[in-house]
mmCIF file of C-alpha atoms in Angstrom:
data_model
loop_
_atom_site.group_PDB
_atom_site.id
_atom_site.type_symbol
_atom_site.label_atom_id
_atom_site.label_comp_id
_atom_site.label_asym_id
_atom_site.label_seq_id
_atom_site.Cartn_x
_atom_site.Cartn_y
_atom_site.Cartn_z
ATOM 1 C CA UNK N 1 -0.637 -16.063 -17.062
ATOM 2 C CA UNK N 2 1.083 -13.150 -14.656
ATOM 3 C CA UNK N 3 4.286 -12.450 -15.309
ATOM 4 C CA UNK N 4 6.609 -13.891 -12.321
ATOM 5 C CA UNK N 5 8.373 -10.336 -10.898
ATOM 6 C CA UNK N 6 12.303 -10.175 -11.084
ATOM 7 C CA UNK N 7 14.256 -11.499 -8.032
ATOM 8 C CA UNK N 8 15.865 -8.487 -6.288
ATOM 9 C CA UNK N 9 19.885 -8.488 -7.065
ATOM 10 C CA UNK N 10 22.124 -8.987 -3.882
ATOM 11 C CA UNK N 11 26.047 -8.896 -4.306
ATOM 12 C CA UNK N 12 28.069 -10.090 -1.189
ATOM 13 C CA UNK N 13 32.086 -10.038 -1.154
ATOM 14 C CA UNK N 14 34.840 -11.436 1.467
ATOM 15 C CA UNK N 15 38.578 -10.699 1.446
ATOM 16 C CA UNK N 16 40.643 -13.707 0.588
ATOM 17 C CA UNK N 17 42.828 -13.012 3.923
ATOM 18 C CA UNK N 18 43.275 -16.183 6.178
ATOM 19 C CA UNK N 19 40.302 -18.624 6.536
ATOM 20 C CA UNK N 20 36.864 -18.020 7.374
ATOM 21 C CA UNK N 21 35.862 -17.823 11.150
ATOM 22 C CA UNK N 22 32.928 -19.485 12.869
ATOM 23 C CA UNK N 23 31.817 -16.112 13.001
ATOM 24 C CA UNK N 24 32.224 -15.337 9.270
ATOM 25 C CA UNK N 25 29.873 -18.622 8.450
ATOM 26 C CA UNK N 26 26.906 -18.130 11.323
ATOM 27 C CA UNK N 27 26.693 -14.777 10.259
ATOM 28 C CA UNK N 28 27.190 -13.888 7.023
ATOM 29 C CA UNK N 29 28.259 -16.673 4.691
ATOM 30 C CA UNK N 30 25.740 -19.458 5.843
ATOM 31 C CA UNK N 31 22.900 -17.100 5.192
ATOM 32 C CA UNK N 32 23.816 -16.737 1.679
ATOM 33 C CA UNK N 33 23.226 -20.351 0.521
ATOM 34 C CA UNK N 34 20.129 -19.681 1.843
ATOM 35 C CA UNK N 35 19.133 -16.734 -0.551
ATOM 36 C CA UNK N 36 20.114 -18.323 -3.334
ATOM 37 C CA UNK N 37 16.389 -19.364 -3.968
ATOM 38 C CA UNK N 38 15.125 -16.216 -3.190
ATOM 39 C CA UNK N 39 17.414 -13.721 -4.562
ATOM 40 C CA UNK N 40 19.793 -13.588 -8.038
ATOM 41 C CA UNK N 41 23.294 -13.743 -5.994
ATOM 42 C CA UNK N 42 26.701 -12.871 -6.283
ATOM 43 C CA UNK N 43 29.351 -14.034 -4.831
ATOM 44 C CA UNK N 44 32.768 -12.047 -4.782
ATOM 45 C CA UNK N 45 36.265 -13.076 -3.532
ATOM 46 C CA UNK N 46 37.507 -9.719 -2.650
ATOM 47 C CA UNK N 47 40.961 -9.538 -3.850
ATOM 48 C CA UNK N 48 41.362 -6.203 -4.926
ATOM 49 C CA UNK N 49 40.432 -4.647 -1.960
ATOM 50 C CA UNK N 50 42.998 -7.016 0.055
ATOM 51 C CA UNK N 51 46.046 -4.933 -1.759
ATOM 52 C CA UNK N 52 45.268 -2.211 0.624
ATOM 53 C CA UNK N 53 47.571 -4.222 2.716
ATOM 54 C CA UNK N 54 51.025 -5.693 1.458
ATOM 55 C CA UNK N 55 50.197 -9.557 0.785
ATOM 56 C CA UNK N 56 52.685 -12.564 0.098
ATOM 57 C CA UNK N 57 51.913 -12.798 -3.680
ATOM 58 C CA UNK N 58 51.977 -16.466 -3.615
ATOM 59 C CA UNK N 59 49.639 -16.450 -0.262
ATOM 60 C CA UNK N 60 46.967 -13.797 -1.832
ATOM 61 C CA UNK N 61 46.568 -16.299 -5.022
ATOM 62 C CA UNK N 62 46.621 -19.626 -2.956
ATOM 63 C CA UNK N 63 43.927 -18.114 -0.576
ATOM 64 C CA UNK N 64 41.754 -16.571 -3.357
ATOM 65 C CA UNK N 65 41.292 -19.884 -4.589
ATOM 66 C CA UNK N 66 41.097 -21.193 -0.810
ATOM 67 C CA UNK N 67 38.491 -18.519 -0.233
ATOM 68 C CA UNK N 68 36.226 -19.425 -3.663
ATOM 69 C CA UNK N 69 36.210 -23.339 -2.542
ATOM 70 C CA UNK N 70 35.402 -22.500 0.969
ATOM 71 C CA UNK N 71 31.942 -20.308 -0.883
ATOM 72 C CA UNK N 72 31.419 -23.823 -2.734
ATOM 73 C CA UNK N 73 32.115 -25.635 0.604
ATOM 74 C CA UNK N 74 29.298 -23.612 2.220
ATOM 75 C CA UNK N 75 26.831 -24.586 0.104
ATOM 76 C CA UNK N 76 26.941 -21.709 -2.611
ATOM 77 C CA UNK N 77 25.718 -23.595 -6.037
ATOM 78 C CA UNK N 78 27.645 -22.295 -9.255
ATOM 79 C CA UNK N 79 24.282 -23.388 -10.750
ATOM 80 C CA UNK N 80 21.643 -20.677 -8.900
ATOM 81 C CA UNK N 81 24.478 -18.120 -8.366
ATOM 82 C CA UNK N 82 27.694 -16.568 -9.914
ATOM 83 C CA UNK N 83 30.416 -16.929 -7.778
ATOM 84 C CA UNK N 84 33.874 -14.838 -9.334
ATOM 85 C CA UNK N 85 36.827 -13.345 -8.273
ATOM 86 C CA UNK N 86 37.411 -9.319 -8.217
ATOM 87 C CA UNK N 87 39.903 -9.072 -10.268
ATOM 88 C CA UNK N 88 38.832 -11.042 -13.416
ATOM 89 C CA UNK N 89 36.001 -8.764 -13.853
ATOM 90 C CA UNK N 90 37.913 -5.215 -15.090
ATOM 91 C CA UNK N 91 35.152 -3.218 -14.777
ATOM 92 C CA UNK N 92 35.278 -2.544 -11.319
ATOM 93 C CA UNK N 93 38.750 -1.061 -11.684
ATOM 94 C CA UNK N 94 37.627 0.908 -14.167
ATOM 95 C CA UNK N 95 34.048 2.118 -13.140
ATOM 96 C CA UNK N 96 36.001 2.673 -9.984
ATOM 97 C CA UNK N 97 38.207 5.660 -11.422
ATOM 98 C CA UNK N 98 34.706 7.488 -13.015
ATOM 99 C CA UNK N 99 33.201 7.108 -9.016
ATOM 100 C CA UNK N 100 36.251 8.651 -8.149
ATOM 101 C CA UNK N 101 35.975 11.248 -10.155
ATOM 102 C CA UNK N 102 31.911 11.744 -8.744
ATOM 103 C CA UNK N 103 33.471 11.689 -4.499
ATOM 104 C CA UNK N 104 34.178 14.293 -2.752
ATOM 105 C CA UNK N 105 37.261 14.552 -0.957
ATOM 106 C CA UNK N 106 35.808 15.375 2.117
ATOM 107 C CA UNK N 107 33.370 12.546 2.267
ATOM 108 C CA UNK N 108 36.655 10.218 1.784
ATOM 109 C CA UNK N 109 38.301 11.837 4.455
ATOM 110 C CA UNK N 110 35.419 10.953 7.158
ATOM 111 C CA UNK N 111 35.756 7.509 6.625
ATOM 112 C CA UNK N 112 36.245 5.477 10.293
ATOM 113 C CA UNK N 113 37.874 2.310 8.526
ATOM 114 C CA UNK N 114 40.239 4.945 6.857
ATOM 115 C CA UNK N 115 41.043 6.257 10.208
ATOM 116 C CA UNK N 116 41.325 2.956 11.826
ATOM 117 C CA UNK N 117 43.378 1.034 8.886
ATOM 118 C CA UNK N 118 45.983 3.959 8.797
ATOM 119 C CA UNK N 119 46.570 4.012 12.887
ATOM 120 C CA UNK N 120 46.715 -0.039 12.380
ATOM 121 C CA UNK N 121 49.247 0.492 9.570
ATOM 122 C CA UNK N 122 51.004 3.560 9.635
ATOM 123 C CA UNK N 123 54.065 2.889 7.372
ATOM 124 C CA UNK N 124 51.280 1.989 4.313
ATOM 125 C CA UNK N 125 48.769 4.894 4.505
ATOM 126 C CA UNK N 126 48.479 3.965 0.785
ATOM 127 C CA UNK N 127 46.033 6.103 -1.598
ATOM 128 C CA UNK N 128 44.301 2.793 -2.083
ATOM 129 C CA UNK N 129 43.321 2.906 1.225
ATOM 130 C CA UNK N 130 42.128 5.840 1.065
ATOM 131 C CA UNK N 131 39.752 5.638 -1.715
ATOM 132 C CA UNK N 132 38.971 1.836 -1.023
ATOM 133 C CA UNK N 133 35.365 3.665 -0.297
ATOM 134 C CA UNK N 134 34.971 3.891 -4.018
ATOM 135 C CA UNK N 135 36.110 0.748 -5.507
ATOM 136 C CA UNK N 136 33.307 -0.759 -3.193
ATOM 137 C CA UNK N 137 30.701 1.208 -4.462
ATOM 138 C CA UNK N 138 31.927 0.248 -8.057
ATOM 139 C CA UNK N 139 31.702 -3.476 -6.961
ATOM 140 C CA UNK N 140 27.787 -2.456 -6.245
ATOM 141 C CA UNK N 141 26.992 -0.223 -8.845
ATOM 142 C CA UNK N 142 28.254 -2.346 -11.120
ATOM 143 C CA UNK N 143 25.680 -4.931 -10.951
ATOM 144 C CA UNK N 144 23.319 -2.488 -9.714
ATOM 145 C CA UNK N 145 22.681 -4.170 -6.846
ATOM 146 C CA UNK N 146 19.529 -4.130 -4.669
ATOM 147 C CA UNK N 147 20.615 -5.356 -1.727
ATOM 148 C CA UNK N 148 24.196 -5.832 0.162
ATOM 149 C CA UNK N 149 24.390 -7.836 3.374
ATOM 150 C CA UNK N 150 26.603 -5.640 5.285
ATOM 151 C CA UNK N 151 27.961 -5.325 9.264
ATOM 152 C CA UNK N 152 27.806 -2.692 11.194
ATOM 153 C CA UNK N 153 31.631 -1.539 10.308
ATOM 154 C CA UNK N 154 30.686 -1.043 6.424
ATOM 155 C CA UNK N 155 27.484 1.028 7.073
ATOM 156 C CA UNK N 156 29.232 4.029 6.358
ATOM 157 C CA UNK N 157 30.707 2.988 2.882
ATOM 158 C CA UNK N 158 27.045 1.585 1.724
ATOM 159 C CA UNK N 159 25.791 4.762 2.698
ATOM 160 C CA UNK N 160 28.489 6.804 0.342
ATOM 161 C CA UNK N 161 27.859 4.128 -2.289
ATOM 162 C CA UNK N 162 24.504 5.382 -2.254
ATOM 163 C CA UNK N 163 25.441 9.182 -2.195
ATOM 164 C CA UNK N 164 27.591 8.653 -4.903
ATOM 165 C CA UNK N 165 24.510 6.641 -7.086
ATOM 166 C CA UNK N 166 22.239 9.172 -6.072
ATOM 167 C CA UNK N 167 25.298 12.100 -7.594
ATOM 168 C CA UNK N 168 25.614 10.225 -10.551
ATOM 169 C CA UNK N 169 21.870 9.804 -11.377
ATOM 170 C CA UNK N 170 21.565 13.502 -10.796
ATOM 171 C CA UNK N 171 24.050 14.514 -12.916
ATOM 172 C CA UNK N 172 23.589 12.682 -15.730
ATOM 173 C CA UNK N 173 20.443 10.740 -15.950
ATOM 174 C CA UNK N 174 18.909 7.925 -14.146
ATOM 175 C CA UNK N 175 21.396 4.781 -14.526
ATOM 176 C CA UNK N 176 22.262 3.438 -11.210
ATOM 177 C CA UNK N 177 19.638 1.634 -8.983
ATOM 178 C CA UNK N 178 20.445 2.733 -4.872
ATOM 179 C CA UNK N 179 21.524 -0.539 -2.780
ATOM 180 C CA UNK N 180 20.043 -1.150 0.290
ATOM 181 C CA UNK N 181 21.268 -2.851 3.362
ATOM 182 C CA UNK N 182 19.826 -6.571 3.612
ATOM 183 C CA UNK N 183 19.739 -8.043 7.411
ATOM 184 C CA UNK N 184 19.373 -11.890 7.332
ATOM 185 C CA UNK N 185 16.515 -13.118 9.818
ATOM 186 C CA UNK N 186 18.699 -15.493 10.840
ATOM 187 C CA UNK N 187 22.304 -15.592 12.002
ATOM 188 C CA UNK N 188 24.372 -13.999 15.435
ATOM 189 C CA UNK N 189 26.884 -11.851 15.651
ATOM 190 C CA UNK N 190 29.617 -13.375 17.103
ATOM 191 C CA UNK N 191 32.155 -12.794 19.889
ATOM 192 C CA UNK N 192 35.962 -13.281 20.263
ATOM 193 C CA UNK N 193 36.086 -16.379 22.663
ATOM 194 C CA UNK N 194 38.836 -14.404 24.641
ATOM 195 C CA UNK N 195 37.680 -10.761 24.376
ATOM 196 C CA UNK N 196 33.970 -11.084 23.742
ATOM 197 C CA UNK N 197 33.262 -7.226 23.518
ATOM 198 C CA UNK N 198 35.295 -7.419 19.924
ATOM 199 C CA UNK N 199 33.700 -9.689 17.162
ATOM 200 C CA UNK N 200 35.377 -12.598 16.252
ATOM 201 C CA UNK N 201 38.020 -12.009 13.979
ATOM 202 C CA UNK N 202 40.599 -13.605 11.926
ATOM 203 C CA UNK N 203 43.111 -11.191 12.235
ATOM 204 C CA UNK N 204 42.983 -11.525 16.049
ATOM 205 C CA UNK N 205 46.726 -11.753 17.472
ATOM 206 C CA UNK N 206 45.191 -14.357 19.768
ATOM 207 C CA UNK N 207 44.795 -17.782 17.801
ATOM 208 C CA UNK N 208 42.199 -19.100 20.785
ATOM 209 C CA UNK N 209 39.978 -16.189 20.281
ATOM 210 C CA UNK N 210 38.786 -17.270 17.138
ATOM 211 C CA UNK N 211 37.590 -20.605 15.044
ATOM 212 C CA UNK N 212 38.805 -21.125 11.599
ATOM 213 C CA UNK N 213 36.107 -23.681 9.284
ATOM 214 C CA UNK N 214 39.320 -25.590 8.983
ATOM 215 C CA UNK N 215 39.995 -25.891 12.145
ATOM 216 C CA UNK N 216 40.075 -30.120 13.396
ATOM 217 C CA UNK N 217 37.922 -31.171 16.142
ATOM 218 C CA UNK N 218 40.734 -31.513 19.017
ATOM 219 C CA UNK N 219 41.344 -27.465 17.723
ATOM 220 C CA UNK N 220 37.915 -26.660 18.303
ATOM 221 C CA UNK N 221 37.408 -28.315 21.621
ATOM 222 C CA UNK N 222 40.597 -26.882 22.925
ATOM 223 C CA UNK N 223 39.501 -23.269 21.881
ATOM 224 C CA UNK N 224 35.810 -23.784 23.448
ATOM 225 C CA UNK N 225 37.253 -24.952 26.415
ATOM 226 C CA UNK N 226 39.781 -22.514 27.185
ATOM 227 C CA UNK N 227 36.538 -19.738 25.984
ATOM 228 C CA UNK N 228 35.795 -17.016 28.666
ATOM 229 C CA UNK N 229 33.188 -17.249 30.485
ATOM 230 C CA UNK N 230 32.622 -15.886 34.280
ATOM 231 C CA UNK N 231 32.583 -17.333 37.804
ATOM 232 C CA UNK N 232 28.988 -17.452 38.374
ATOM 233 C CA UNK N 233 29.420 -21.063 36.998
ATOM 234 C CA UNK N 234 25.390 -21.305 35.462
ATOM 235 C CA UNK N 235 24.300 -20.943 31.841
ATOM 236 C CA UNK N 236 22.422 -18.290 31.032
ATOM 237 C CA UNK N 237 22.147 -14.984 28.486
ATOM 238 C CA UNK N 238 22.590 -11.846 30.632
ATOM 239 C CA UNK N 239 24.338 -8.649 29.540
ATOM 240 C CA UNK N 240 27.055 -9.019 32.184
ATOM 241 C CA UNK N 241 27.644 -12.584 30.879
ATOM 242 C CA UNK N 242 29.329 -11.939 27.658
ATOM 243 C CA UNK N 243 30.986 -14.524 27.377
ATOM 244 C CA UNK N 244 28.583 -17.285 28.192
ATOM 245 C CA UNK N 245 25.867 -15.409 26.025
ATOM 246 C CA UNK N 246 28.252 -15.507 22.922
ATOM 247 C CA UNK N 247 28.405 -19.219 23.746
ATOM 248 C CA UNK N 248 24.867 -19.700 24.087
ATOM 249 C CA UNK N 249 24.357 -17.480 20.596
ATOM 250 C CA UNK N 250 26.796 -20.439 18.861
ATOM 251 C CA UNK N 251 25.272 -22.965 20.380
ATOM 252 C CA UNK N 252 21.461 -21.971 19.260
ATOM 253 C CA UNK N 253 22.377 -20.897 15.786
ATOM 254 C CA UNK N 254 24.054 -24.264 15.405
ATOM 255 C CA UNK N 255 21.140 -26.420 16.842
ATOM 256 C CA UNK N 256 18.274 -23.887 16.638
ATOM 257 C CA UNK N 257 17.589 -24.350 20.061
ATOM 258 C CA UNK N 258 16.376 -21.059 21.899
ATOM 259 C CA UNK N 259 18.053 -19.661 24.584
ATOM 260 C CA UNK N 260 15.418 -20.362 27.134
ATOM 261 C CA UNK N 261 15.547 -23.890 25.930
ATOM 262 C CA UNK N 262 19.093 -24.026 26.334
ATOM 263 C CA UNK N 263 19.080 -22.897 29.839
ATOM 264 C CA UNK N 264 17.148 -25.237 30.664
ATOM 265 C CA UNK N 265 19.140 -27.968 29.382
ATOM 266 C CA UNK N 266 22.278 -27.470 31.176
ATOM 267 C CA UNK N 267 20.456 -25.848 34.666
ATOM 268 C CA UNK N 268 23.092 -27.077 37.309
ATOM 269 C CA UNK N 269 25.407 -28.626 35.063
ATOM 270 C CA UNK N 270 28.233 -26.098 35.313
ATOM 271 C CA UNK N 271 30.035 -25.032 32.183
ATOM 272 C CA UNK N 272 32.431 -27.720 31.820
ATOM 273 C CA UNK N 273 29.543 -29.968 29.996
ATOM 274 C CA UNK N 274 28.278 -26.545 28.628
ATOM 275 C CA UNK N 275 31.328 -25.852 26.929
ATOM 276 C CA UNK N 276 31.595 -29.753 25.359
ATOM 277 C CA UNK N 277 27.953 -29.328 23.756
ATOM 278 C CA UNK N 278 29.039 -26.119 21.945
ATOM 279 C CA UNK N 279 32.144 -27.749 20.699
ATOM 280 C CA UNK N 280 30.331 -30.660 19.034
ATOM 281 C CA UNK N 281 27.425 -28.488 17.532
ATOM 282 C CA UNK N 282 30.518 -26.915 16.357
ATOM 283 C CA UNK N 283 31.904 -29.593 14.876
ATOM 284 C CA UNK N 284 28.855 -31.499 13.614
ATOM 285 C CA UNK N 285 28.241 -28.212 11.782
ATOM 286 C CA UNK N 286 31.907 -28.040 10.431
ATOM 287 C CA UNK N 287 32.426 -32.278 9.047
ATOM 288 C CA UNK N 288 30.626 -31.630 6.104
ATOM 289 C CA UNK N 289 32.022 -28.129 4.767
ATOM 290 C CA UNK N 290 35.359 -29.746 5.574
ATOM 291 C CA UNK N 291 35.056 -32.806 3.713
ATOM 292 C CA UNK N 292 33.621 -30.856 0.915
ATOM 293 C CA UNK N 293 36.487 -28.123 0.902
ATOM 294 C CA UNK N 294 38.939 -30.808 0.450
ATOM 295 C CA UNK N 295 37.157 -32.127 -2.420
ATOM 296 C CA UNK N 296 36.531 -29.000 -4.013
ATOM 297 C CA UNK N 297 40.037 -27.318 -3.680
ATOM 298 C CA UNK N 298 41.806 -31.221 -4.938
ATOM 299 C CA UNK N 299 39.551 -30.766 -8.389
ATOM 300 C CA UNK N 300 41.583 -27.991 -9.909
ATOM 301 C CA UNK N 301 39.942 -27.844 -13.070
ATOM 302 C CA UNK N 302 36.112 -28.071 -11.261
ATOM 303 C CA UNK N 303 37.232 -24.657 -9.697
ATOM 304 C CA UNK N 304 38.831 -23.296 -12.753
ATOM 305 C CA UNK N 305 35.634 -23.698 -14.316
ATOM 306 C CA UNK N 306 33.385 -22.144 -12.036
ATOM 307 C CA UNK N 307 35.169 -19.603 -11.732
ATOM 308 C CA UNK N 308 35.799 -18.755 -15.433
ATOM 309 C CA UNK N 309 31.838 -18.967 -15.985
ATOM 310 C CA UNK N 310 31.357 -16.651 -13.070
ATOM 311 C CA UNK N 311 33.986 -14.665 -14.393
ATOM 312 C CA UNK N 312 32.042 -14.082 -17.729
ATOM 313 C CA UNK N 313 28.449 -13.934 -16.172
ATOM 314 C CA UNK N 314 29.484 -11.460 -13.804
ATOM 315 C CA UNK N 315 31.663 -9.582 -16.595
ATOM 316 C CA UNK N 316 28.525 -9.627 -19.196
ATOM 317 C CA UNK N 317 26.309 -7.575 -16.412
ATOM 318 C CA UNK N 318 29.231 -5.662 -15.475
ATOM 319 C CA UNK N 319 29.964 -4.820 -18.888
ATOM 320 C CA UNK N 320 26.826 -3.374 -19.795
ATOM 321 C CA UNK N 321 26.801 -1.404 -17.173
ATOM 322 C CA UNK N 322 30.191 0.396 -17.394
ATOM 323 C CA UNK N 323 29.324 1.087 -21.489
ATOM 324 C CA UNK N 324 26.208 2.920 -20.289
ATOM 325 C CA UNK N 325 28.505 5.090 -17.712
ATOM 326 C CA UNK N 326 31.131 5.384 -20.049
ATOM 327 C CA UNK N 327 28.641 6.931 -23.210
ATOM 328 C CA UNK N 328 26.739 9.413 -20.652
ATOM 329 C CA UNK N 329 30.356 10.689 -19.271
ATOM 330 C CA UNK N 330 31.254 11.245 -22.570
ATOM 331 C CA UNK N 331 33.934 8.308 -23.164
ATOM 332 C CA UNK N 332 34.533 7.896 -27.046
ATOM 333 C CA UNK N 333 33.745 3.794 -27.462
#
């Protein structure tokens, strides 16, 4: 009999700061139920790397545990995956500090989000910030990760992650495996409703640019409706139709109609009934994750649970990881 090869390793994290977006779920967090099957996943609430910024204490713990029942809520199975939070695993803080210790300055310094975070914040230019790059890269070498779903605005960090691998591996032996990018086949990148150059985004100042999984249904049809779209008044994908094409983009990864196909369906109808269709895919696709994010977040010990037993999966990999670093850097254990 052959021997069935090893599923490829793919570790995906999200900050624990305000609710998912529509845009969060179509493409990124949807997908991962979805690769459950295929891949060995897991799931990380990000709440180490949310200190960068000054958080309400109480609000960072409340939406950790928010953010770990919304996972469950999106169909991420505690069975087939292990779903933890950051900070219960300790050896990303401390393979962190070795990584450190194996980056360059310079390569730190180059950084966009660094450059972007400290003109967003300039009273907390915070050393965290700064080497944020590396704790990352700890939260994938860890695990030695094959693959990492990222956007286009964390390219640069996988690619140091990898630099900093392929350092380590050089300089002491072989020992970390070199993550690659994974792009789901499926999924859109969407727009702001109200600016829909920029990606939606939950820390948009504009609550109508953006819609929240918890959002109710009279929320969501008031945001689709007051959505930017143009004057031309028909519904079609064109590059100087932003607007409407970010529409269209929900609409088919919501109903898996194509865009072609969805022209045709509302040809002459203006985008008034356009606008109405989206918001019910919308909230078709939202009932269920509701109902079960309610459900999961009111069974307090449920979550506790999963999480603990992620906590230890993720810690036993982890672990055996960090005491092979630790013996080739020379650490007395």
């Amino acid at each position: 009999m052959e021997q069935q090869a090893a599923k490829k390793r793919i570790l995906s994290g999200i900050q624990p700061t305000g609710t998912f977006t529509l845009g969060n779920y179509i493409g990124a967090v949807r997908n991962w139920s979805r690769m459950q099957d295929e891949y060995e996943c897991l799931y990380m609430v990000a709440n180490l790397h949310a200190l960068t910024v000054r958080q309400d204490p109480a609000a960072l713990r409340r939406q950790t545990r928010e953010s770990a029942a919304l996972l469950l809520a999106c169909g991420i199975d505690p069975a087939k995956s292990i779903v933890f939070i950051q900070s219960q695993v300790p050896a990303h803080c401390e393979l962190s500090w070795v990584l450190s210790c194996c980056t360059q300055f310079g390569e730190l310094s180059r950084m966009t989000q660094f450059k972007d975070k400290s003109a967003k914040h300039p009273e907390n230019i915070n050393a965290g910030l700064f080497t944020y790059p590396c704790l990352m890269a700890a939260d994938i070498l860890v695990y030695n990760a094959d693959l990492v779903p990222v956007g286009a605005d964390q390219n640069q960090h996988l690619e140091l992650a990898r630099n900093v691998a392929q350092r380590f591996n050089n300089n002491y032996s072989p020992t970390f495996t070199l993550p690659e990018g994974y792009n789901p086949k499926t999924g859109a990148r969407v727009r702001s409703l109200q600016e829909p150059a920029k990606k939606m985004s939950k820390s948009d100042t504009n609550a109508n640019a953006y819609i929240l999984l918890t959002d109710d249904a009279d929320t969501v049809l008031r945001k689709l409706k007051r959505a930017v779209t143009d004057s031309e008044g028909a519904v079609r994908a064109a590059e100087d139709k932003p607007g409407v094409t970010n529409l269209m983009g929900i609409y088919s990864a919501l109903t898996g109609k194509g865009l072609s196909a969805i022209e045709a369906e509302f040809a002459g109808q203006g985008y008034g009934v356009f606008k109405e269709a989206v918001a019910g895919a919308v909230i078709d696709a939202l009932r269920p994750i509701q109902a079960e994010y309610a459900r999961v977040l009111a069974d307090k010990e449920y979550l506790d649970q999963v999480l603990a037993a992620g906590a230890a999966a993720a810690g036993r990999i982890a672990g055996r990881t960090l005491a092979k670093v630790y013996r080739k850097v020379g650490m007395l254990q």
